[in-house]
C-alpha cells in the first residue's frame, strides 16, 4: 500500500492544503452538482465529482489565458481538422496542472481508488487514427509552447464505433460517448452561427448574392486545452448542428406542424456521426456537408475575433483585411477543410467587398496545407454535380481560381496541354470532379508532408508539377507525439527512472533524453529500465486476463502491431510470420524457442471487406495456435479488441517489439512508431515514414530494419511483381499460404479465406511476399537479441535516448517558425490566485 501511494516526483507534490482543498471540492460537487450523498453515489458519480473538481482548477487559468490573448493580440493559429482523437481528459488535466498526487491522496483518503475512477471516463473518440490523434498532440504542444492556438472541428454525437469481436469477426457498435454527459465541455449558445446550404447565385450590380439558401445553425462547444504547468489554457471549439426554430415551418408548409418539427433531424444529422474511414475517400453528400459546416462556422468565428481585436477594422492606417495574414494563420489538416479557401474568398469578395486579387493574396498568405497520404484512393475528388447543388457560389469561385491558375501555367509552359490537364483543379471525364488537393496547393503559401521521405514523395511524384512551379512552397514537418500523454501519463514508472538520472527538463524539452547516453552501461539504470518494463508487462497481462479472460506468459516477448487495419500496413505479413513460427514449433516441438505473445489490434472501416477478412484471419490463427497443446506457452496470438487511445496508453508501455512494416513509400509518417520508441520497445520495420528518421537518430543497427526500400519497390513495379515466384521459391511461405487457403485455420468453413489468398497471389498492391523472406530472417535476429536481456535493454536505452526529435513540441516549433511566423513563448501567465497588475 505504501508502495502504491509513494510520491512520484514527476506527478507533482501533494501539499496538505491542496489535498484538503480537493477533498472539500469533491464533496461539494457530489452534493451540489450531482445531488448525491455517499450512501447512494455510484462509481460514476465519484468520477464526475472528481472531474468537476479538476475542471474547477482549469477555469481561472482558461479565462485568464483568453484575456491575456485579447490584451496582447498575438497572431492566432487556427488548426482546422475534421478529427480530434482526444481520448480521456481527466488524467491529462491532472498531469498538466501538477495535481495528480494531490488528487490521488485526496481520493485515497475518501476510501476510493483514483485509477478505478479514471477507467470510468469515456474516450472522446472523435477520430479514426493517426491524423486525428496528431491533431490532439498538436493542441497539447501549442498550449505548452504558449501559442494563441485554437482547434476547430465537429462535435460528433457518435465517434469512432466500438469494435466487438463476435465469432472472430468485427462487429460495430455505436459509440454513444455523450450518454452520461461530458464534464469537460462548455456549450456557448451565445456564439451560435448560421451556415448556408443549397440556394442559387444572383449576380447583381451591387455584387454577387447567394440566396434562397437553407440555414443550419452551428452551436459551439468549448473544451479547455491546458499546457504543461505554464498556466496557459487554450480552447478546442467543436461545432454541433442545430435546426433553426422556423426550420421547415416556412410559408409553403401549411398543415403538418408535427412532421416539420420531426424533420429538424435532417439538419441536425450533420454533426451526428464521424465517418469511420482511414485513408479512404467516400464521396457522400453528408460528408461534404460536414466539411463545409465546420469551415463556414469557423471562418465566421475567426473573422469576428479578428475584427474585435485591437487591430482589425479599428486600425485606421490600413485597409481592413490587409493585416489579416499577420494576425491569422489557418492550418488545414489534410484536404478535409479545403473549403476554407473558397469560403474565405467568398467572404472577402462577396461580403467584405475586397478586390478579387487582393482577396486571393490574403487567402494564400493565411492558409497552409498538410498532406497526410499518397494513396490515390484517399484523395478527395468531389463530383462537380454535388457542388452545383450544395454550394453553387463556391463552385463558381473554384472555377475562377482554377482559370487564373491555368492561365499562369499556360503562360509559363506554352502548348503543354497535358500539363494543364494534370494540374487543373477540375478533372474532366465521365464525371467531372474537383481535386481538393490541387485546390489546397494553389490556395496555400505552404504545403508540407509529415516525414522527410513522405515530403520527398510529395515533391517528386504526387505534386511534382506544382513543385516545379513553386518549389519554395513545399516543406517537411516530421510528425511528433506529446511526451505528456505518451510518457508521463502512460508510463510514470519510466518517466520517474529517467527523471532520477537527468531531472525533469525532458518533459518540455525531449531532446534532453540524449543525456541518457551517459548511462548506457550503468548497471543500476539498465536494471531499473528492465524492471519498469517487466512491471508494465505484468500489469497489462493482468488487464488482459481481467478484461478478456486470456492468460499470457508475462516473460514472453510482447510483440505488438496496433494501428488501423489496412492492406498497406501489412498485418498479413505479421500473420505469415506467426504461422511460420507455429509451423517451426510443430515440426520441432522439443527445440527451445523464444516465447512470444503476438498482439495485433485495430479497427477496420465497416465497408472495407479485405480489412474485415484480415481480422477474421488473425482471430482464426489465434484460435488454432492458442489451443494447440504442443505449442504450450511459447506462442500466443491475441487480437486486441476495440483498440483506441485509452488502450494504446496501456499496451504501448508494455511492448517489447513494435511492428512498423508497411510497404516502403506508403505510410506517410506513422506516430505509433514514435510512442513505442520513447516507451522502451525496439522496432522491427521497413524504411518507410518516420522509421527512416528514427533509424537515423538511433543508428540503423539499433532498429531491426528489413525489406525493400522505395527504390526497390519502384524497380519491382517496373519489372512487374509476381507473387507466384516467391510462393514457389520459399517453402515456408508456400506452406503458410496453403494452410490459409486449405481451411487449416477455418475448418468450419474451408473456403473462408479464398479472397485473401487470391489477393495475395494475384493482385497484391503492397507486395507482401516480396518482403517475407527478409522479414522472417529479421525476426530471427530479434529472437537472438531477446535471449540476451542486458544487450536488449542497452538497445532500448539507446532508442529512448535518441527519441527526442519525435516530440510534437519540436514539430510545432517548426510549424510556428517556418509556416505561421510565430515563436513559442516561455512566459508563464500568472496563476488565478495571484491578482492581476
PDB file of C-alpha atoms in Angstrom, residues 4 40 92 183 293 307 367 373 394 396 455 484 522 542 595 632 644 682 696 703 753 807 819 834:
ATOM      1  CA  UNK A   4       1.152   2.262  -4.319  1.00  0.00           C
ATOM      2  CA  UNK A  40     -26.340   6.352  -2.973  1.00  0.00           C
ATOM      3  CA  UNK A  92      -4.127  14.506 -18.742  1.00  0.00           C
ATOM      4  CA  UNK A 183     -17.948  17.389 -17.866  1.00  0.00           C
ATOM      5  CA  UNK A 293     -20.256  23.130 -41.919  1.00  0.00           C
ATOM      6  CA  UNK A 307     -12.455  42.421 -36.187  1.00  0.00           C
ATOM      7  CA  UNK A 367      -3.791  29.243 -45.409  1.00  0.00           C
ATOM      8  CA  UNK A 373      -1.205  10.372 -47.560  1.00  0.00           C
ATOM      9  CA  UNK A 394     -18.185  28.016 -54.102  1.00  0.00           C
ATOM     10  CA  UNK A 396     -18.115  29.495 -59.288  1.00  0.00           C
ATOM     11  CA  UNK A 455       7.697  15.112 -48.231  1.00  0.00           C
ATOM     12  CA  UNK A 484       2.994  14.419 -21.537  1.00  0.00           C
ATOM     13  CA  UNK A 522      25.216   1.932 -15.922  1.00  0.00           C
ATOM     14  CA  UNK A 542      -3.404  -8.745 -15.581  1.00  0.00           C
ATOM     15  CA  UNK A 595       8.448 -17.367 -26.288  1.00  0.00           C
ATOM     16  CA  UNK A 632       2.451 -24.598 -24.743  1.00  0.00           C
ATOM     17  CA  UNK A 644      -8.374   3.171 -29.035  1.00  0.00           C
ATOM     18  CA  UNK A 682      12.515  -1.963 -30.120  1.00  0.00           C
ATOM     19  CA  UNK A 696      18.906   7.974 -38.470  1.00  0.00           C
ATOM     20  CA  UNK A 703      16.444  -0.909 -35.079  1.00  0.00           C
ATOM     21  CA  UNK A 753     -10.049 -17.036 -46.800  1.00  0.00           C
ATOM     22  CA  UNK A 807       8.228  15.336 -29.657  1.00  0.00           C
ATOM     23  CA  UNK A 819       4.850  28.372 -41.708  1.00  0.00           C
ATOM     24  CA  UNK A 834      -2.150  35.922  -7.995  1.00  0.00           C
TER      25      UNK A 834
END
